[in-house]
XYZ file of C-alpha atoms in Angstrom:
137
model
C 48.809 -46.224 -60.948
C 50.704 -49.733 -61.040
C 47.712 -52.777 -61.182
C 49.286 -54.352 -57.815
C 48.423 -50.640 -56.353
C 45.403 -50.127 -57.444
C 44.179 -53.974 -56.362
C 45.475 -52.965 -52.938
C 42.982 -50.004 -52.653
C 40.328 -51.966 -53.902
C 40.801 -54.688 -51.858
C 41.010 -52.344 -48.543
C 37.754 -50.390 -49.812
C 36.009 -53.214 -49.988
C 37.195 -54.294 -46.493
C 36.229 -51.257 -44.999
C 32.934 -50.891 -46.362
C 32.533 -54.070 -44.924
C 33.447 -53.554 -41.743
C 31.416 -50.434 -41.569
C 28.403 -52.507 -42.678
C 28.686 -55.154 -39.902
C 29.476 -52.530 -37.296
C 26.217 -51.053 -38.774
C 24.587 -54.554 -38.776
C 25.805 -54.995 -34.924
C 24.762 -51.867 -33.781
C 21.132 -52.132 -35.027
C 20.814 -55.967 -34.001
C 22.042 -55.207 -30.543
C 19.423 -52.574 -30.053
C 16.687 -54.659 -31.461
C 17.874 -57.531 -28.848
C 18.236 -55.184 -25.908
C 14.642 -53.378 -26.436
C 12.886 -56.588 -26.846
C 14.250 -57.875 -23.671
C 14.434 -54.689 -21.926
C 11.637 -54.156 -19.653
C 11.914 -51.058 -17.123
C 8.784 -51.253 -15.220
C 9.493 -54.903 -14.041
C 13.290 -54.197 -13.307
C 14.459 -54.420 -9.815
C 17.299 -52.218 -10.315
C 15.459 -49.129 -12.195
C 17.683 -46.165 -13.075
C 16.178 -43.006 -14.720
C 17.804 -43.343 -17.740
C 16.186 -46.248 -19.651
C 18.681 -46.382 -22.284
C 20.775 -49.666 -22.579
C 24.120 -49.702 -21.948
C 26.445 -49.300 -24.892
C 27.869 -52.493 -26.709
C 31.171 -53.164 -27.680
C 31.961 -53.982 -31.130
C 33.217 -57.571 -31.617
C 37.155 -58.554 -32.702
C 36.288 -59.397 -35.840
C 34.825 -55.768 -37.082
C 37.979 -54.125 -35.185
C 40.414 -55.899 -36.514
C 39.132 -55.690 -40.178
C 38.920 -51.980 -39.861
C 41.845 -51.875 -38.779
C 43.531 -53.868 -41.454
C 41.569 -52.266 -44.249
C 42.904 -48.933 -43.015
C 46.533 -50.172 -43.173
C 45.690 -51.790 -46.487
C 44.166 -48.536 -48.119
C 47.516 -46.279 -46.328
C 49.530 -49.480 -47.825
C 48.023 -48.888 -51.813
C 48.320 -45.093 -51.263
C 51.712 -45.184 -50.650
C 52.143 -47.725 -53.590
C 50.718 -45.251 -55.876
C 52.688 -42.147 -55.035
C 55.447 -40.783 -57.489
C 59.063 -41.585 -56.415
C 60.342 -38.921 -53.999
C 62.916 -36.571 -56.004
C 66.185 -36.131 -53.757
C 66.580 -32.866 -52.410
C 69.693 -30.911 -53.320
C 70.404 -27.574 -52.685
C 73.326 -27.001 -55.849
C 70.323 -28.117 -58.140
C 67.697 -26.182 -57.251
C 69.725 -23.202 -56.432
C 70.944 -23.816 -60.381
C 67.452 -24.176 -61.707
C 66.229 -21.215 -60.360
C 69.301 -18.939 -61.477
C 68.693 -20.511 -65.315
C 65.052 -19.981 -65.170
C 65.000 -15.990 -63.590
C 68.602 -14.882 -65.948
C 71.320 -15.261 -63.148
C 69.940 -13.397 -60.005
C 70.206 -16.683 -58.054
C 66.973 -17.889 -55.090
C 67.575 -14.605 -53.359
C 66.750 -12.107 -56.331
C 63.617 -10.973 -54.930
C 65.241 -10.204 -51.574
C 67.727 -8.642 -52.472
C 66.101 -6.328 -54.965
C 62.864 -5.324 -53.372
C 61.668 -2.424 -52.309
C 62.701 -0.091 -49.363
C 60.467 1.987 -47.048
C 58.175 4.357 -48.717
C 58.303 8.156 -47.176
C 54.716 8.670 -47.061
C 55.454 12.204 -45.549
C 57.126 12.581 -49.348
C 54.076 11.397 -51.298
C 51.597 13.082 -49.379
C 53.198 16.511 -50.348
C 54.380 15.365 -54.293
C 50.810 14.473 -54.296
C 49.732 17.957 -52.537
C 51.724 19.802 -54.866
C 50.111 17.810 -57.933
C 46.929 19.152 -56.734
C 47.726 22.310 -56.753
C 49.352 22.658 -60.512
C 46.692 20.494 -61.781
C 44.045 23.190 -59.794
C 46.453 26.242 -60.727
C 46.267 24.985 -64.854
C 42.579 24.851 -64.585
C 41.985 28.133 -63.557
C 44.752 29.396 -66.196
């Protein structure tokens, strides 16, 4: 992790935390404002909910979310390892060195068929039956 990277990811933590704090901050000094100067029972216009309406957050908290986000995605993508190129002759070359020359396909190509179950069930019958027939020998 390169220092520029890591200062990035700071910096946009600390942003966001921020932001989350004065969205926090708005949210509980909005509802202290609107239930001190909320009275229902002298309202004109009384509605059964007495809930006040929700408040917006203000530019400032948006936008600084917003920008700590693309900071934090910014310091992320700093950090990560250098993309390898893809290339099918070199992996395909790899893989042949590494399992003795079968090549990617080896385990298609030398897998299994069907199993006759039909087969076992009677090689397994007639096991049985020696092992049952050597017993009572």
């Amino acid at each position: 992790m390169t220092f520029l990277s890591r200062a990035v990811l700071v910096i946009g933590t600390v942003l966001l935390s921020h932001a989350c704090y004065s969205a926090y901050e708005h949210a509980s000094h909005m509802s202290a404002i609107t239930s001190r100067h909320h009275f229902p029972s002298l309202s004109v216009h009384s509605t059964a909910s007495s809930s006040p309406a929700p408040m917006a957050l203000p530019l400032d908290i948006s936008i600084e979310t917003v920008l700590s986000v693309v900071l934090i995605c910014v310091g992320l993508v700093m950090d990560a390892e250098q993309l390898k190129p893809i290339r099918w002759r070199v992996w395909a070359g790899q893989v042949e060195k590494e399992s003795g020359g079968g090549g990617p396909f080896q385990g298609l190509e030398n897998r299994v068929g069907f199993m006759d179950i039909r087969k076992q069930r009677k090689e397994f019958a007639d096991w049985i039956r020696d092992k049952g027939n050597t017993k009572g020998a």
